mmCIF file with all atom_site columns, C-alpha atoms in Angstrom:
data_model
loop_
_atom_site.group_PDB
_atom_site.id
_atom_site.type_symbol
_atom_site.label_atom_id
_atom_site.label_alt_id
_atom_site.label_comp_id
_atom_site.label_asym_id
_atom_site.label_entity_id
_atom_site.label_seq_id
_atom_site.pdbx_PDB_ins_code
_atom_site.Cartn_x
_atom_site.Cartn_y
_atom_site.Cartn_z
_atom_site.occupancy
_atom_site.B_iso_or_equiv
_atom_site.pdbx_formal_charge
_atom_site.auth_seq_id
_atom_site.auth_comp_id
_atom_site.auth_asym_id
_atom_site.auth_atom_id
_atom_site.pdbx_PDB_model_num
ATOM 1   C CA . UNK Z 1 1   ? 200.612 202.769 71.697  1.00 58.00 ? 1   UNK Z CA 1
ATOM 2   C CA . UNK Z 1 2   ? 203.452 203.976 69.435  1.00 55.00 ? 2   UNK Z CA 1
ATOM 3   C CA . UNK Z 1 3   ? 202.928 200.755 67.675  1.00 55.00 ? 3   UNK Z CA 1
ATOM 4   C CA . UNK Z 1 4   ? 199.354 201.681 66.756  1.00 51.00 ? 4   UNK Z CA 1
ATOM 5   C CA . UNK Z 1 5   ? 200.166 205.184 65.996  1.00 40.00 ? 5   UNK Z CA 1
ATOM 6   C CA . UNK Z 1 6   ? 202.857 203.705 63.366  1.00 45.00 ? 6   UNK Z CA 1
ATOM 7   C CA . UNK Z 1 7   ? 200.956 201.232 61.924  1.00 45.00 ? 7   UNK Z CA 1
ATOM 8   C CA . UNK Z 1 8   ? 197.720 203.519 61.206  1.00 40.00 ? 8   UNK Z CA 1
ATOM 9   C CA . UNK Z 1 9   ? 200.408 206.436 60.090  1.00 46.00 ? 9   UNK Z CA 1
ATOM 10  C CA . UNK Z 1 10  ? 202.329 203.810 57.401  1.00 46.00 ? 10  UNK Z CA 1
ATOM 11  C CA . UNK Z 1 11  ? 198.806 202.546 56.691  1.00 43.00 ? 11  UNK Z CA 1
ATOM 12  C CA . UNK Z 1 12  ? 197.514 206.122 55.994  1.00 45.00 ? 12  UNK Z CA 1
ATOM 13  C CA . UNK Z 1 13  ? 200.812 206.801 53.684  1.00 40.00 ? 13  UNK Z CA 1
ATOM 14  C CA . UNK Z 1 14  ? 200.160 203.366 51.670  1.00 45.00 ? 14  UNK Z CA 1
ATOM 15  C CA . UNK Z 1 15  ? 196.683 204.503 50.772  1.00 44.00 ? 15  UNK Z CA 1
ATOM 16  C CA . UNK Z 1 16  ? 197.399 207.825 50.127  1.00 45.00 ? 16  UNK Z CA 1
ATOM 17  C CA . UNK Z 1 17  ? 200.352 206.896 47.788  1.00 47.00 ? 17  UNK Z CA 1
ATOM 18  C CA . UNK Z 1 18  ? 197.857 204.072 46.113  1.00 46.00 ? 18  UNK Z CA 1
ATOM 19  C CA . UNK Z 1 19  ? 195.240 206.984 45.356  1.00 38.00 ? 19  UNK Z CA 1
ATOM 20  C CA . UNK Z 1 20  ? 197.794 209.326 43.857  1.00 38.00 ? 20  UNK Z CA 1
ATOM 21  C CA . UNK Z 1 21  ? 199.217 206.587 41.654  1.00 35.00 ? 21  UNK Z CA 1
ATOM 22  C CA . UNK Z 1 22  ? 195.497 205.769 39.966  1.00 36.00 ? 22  UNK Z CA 1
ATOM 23  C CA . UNK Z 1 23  ? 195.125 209.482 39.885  1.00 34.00 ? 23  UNK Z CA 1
ATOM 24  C CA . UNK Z 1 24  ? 197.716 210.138 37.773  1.00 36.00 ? 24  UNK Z CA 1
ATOM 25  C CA . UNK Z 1 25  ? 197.464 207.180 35.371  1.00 42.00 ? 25  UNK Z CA 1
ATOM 26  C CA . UNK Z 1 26  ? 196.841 208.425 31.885  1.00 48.00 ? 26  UNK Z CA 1
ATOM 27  C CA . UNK Z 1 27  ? 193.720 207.306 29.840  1.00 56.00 ? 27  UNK Z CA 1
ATOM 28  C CA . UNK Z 1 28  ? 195.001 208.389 26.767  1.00 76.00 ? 28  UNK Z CA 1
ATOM 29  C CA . UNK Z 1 29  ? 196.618 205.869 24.371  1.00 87.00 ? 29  UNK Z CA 1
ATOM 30  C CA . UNK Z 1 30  ? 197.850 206.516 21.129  1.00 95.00 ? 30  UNK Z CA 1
ATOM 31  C CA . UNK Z 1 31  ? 199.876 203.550 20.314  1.00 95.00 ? 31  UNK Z CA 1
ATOM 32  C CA . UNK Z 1 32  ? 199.420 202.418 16.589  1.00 95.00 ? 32  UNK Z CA 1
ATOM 33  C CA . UNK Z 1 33  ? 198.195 205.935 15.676  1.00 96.00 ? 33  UNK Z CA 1
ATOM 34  C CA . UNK Z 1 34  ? 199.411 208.219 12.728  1.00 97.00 ? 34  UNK Z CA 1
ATOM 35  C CA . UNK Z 1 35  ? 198.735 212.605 12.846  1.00 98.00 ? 35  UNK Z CA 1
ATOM 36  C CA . UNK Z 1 36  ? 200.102 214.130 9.761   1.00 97.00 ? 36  UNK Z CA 1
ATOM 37  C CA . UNK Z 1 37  ? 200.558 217.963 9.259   1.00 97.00 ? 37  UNK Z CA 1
ATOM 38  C CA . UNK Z 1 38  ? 199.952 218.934 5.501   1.00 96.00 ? 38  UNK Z CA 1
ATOM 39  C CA . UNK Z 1 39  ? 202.232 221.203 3.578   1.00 94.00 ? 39  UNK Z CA 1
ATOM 40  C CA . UNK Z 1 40  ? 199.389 221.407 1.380   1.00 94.00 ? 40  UNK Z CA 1
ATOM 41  C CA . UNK Z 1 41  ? 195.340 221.829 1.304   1.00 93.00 ? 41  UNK Z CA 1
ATOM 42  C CA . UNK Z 1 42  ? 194.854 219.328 -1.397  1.00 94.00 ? 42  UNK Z CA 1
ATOM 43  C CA . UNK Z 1 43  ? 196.565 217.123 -3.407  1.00 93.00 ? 43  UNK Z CA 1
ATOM 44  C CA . UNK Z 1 44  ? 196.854 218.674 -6.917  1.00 94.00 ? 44  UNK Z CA 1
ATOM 45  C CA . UNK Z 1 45  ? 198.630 221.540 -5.009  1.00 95.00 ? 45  UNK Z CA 1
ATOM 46  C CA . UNK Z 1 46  ? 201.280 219.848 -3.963  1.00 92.00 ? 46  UNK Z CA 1
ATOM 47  C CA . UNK Z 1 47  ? 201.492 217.719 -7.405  1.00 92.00 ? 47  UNK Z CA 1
ATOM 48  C CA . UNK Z 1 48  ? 201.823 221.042 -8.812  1.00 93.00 ? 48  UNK Z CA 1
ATOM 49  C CA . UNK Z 1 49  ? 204.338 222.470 -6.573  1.00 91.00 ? 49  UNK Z CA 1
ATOM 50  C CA . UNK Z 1 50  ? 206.906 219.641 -7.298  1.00 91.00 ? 50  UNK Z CA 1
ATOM 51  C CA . UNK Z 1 51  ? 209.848 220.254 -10.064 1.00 84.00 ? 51  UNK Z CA 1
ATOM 52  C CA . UNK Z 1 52  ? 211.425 218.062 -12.023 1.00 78.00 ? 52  UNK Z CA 1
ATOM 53  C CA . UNK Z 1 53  ? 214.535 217.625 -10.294 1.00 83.00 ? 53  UNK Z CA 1
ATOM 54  C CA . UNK Z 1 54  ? 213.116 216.463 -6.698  1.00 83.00 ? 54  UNK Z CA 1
ATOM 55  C CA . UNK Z 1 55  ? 210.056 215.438 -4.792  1.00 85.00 ? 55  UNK Z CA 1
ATOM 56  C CA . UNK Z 1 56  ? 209.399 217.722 -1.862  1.00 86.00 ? 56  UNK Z CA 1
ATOM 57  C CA . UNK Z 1 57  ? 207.443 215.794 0.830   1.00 90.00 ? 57  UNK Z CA 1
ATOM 58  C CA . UNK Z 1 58  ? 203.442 216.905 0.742   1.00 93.00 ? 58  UNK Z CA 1
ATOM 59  C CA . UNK Z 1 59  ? 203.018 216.370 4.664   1.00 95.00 ? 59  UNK Z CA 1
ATOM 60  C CA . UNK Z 1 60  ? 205.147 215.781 7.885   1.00 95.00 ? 60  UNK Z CA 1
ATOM 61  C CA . UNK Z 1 61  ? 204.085 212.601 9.779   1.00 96.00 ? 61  UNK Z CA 1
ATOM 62  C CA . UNK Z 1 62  ? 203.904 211.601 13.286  1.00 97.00 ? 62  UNK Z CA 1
ATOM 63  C CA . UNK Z 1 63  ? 203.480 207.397 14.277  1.00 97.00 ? 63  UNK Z CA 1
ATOM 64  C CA . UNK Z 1 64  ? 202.987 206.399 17.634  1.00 98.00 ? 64  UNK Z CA 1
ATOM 65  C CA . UNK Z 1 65  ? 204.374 203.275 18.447  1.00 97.00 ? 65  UNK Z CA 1
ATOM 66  C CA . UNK Z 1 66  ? 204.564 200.219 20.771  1.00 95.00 ? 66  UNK Z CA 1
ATOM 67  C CA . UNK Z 1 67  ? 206.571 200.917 24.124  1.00 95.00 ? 67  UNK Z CA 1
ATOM 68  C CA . UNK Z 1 68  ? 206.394 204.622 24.067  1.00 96.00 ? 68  UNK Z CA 1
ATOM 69  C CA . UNK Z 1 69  ? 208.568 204.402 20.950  1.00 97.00 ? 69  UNK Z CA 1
ATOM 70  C CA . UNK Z 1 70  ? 207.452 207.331 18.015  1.00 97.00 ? 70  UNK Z CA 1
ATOM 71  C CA . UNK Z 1 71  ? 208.874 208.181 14.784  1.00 96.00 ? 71  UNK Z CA 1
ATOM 72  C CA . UNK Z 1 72  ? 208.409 211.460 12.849  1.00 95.00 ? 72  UNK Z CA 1
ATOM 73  C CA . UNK Z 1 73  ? 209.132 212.416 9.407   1.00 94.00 ? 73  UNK Z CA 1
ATOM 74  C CA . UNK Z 1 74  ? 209.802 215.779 8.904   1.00 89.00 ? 74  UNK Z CA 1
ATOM 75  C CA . UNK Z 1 75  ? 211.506 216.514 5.580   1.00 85.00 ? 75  UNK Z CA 1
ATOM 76  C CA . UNK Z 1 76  ? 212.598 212.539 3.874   1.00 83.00 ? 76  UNK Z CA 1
ATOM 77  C CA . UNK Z 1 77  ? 214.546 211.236 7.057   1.00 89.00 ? 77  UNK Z CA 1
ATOM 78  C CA . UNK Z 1 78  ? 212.535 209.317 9.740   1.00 93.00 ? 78  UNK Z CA 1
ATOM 79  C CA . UNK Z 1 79  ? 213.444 210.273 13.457  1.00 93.00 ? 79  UNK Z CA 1
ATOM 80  C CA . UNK Z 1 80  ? 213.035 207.380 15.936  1.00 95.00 ? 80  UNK Z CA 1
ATOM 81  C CA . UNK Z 1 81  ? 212.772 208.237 19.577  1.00 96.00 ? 81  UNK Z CA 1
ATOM 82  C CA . UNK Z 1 82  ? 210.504 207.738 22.666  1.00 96.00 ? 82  UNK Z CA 1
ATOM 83  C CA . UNK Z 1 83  ? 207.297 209.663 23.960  1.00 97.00 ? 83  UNK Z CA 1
ATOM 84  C CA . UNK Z 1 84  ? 204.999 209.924 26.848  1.00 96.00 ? 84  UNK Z CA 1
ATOM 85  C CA . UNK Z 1 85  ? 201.874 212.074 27.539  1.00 96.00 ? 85  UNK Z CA 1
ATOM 86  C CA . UNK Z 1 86  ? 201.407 214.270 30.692  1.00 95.00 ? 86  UNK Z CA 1
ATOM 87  C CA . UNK Z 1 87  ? 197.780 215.188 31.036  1.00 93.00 ? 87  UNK Z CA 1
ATOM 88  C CA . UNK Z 1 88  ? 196.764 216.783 27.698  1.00 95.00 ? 88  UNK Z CA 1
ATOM 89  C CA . UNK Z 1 89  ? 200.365 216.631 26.505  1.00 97.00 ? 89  UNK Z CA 1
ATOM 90  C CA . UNK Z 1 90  ? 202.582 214.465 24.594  1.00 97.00 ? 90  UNK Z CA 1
ATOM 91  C CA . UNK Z 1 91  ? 206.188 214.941 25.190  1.00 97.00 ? 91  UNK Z CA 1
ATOM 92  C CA . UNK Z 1 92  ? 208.821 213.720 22.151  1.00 96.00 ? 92  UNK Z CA 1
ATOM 93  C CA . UNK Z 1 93  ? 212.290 212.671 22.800  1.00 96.00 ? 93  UNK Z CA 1
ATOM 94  C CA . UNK Z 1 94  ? 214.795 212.351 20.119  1.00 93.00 ? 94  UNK Z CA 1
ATOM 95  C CA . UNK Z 1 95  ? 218.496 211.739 19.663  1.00 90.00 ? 95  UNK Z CA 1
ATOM 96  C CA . UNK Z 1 96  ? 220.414 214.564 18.324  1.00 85.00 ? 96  UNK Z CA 1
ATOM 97  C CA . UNK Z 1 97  ? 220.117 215.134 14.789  1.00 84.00 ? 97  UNK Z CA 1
ATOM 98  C CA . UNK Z 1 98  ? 219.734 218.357 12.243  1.00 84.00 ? 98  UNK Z CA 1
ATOM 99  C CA . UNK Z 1 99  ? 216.205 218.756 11.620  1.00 83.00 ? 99  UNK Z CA 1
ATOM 100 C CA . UNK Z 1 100 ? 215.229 218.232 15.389  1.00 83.00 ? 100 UNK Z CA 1
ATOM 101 C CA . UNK Z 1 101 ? 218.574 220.411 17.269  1.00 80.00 ? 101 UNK Z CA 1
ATOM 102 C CA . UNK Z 1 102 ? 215.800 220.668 20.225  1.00 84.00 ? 102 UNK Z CA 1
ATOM 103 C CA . UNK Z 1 103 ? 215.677 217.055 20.598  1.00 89.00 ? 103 UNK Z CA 1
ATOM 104 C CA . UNK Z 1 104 ? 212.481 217.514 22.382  1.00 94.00 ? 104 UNK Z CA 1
ATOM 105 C CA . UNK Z 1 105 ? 209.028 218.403 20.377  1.00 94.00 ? 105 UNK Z CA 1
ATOM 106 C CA . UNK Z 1 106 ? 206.188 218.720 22.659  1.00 96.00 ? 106 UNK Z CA 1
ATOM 107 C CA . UNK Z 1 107 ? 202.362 218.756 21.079  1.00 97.00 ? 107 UNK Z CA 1
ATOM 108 C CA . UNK Z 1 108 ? 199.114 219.731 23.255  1.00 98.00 ? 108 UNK Z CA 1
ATOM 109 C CA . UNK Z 1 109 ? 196.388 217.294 22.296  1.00 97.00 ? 109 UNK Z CA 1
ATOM 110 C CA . UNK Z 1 110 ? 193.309 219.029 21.494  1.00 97.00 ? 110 UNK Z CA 1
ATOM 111 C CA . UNK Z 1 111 ? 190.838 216.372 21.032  1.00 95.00 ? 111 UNK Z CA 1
ATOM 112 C CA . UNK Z 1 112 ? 191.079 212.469 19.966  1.00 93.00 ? 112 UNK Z CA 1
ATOM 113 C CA . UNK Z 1 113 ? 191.448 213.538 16.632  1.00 96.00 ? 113 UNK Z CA 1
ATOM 114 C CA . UNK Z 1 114 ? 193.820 216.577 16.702  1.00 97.00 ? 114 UNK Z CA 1
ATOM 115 C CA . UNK Z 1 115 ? 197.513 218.011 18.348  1.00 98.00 ? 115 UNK Z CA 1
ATOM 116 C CA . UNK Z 1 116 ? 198.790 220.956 17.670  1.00 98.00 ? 116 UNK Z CA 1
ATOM 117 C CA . UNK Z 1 117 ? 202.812 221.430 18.265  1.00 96.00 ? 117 UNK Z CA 1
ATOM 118 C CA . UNK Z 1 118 ? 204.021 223.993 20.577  1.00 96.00 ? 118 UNK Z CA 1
ATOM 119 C CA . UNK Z 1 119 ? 207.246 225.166 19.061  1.00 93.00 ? 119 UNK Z CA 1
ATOM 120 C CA . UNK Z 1 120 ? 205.154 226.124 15.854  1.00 94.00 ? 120 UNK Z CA 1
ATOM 121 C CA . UNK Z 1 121 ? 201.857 226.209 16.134  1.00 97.00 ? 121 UNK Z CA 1
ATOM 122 C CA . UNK Z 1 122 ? 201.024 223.697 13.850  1.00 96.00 ? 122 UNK Z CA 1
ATOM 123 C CA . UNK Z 1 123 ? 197.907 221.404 13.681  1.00 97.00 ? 123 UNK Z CA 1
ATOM 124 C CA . UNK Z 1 124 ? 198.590 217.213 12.982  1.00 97.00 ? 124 UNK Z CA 1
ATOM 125 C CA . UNK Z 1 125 ? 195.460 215.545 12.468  1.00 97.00 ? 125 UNK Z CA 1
ATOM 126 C CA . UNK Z 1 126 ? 194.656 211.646 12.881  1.00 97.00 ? 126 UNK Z CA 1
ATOM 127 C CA . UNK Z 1 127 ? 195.576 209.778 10.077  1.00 95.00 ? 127 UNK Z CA 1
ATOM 128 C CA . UNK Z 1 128 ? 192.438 207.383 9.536   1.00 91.00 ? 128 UNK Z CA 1
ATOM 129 C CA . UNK Z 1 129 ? 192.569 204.817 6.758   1.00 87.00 ? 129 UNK Z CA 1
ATOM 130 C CA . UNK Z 1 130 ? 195.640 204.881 4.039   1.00 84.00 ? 130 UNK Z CA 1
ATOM 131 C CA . UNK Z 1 131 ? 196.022 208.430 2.185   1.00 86.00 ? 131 UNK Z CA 1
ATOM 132 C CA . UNK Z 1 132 ? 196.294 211.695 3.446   1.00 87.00 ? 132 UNK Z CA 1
ATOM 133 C CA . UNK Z 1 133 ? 193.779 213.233 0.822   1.00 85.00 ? 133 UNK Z CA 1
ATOM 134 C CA . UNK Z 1 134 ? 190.059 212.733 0.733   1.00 75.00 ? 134 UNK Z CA 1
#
């Protein structure tokens, strides 16, 4: 009898650990995709904002890669690190470095097309095709 008891009890655990597992499988894949946050509403603004001395970057960028691998460009540097998404969140690690001191950036997805990062508020929208400006 204790045999049956133990074998329906694992059996019961199995499934139930099976279930949870599917449950919490994420649907949302952004490898191979590109959100940019614009310094700038169009592109003659920021053409006109730039001095002769040095470029200042028009947008910040965002590229999800293979492997939970991302990369973000902030300022000119390119930050490689990992990510993975929690529900309707996507969670950025990063090795220490100056422009990211948090190491971690975390963004709230909004819809396919749109995240908007928690530490300030900003919105990065899907890159689609090759330039940032219409």
């Amino acid at each position: 009898m204790k045999t049956n008891v133990l074998f329906v009890f694992t059996l019961f655990l199995l499934v139930t650990f099976c279930e949870r597992e599917e449950h919490v499988k994420n649907d949302r894949n952004f490898e191979n995709q590109t959100f940019v946050h614009k310094y700038f509403k169009t592109e003659k603004q920021c053409m006109d904002a730039q001095n002769s001395d040095f470029f200042i970057n028009c947008h910040a960028q965002l590229n999800f890669l293979e492997h939970g691998e991302a990369e973000i460009m902030v300022t000119d540097i390119i930050w490689r690190g990992n990510y993975k998404v929690i529900k309707n969140t996507i969670i950025l690690n990063f090795p220490h470095n100056f422009e990211l001191p948090e190491e971690t950036l975390v963004f709230k997805i909004l819809n396919n097309e749109k995240l908007k990062r928690i530490d300030d508020n900003t919105i990065w929208e899907k890159l689609n095709g090759d330039s940032l400006w219409e």
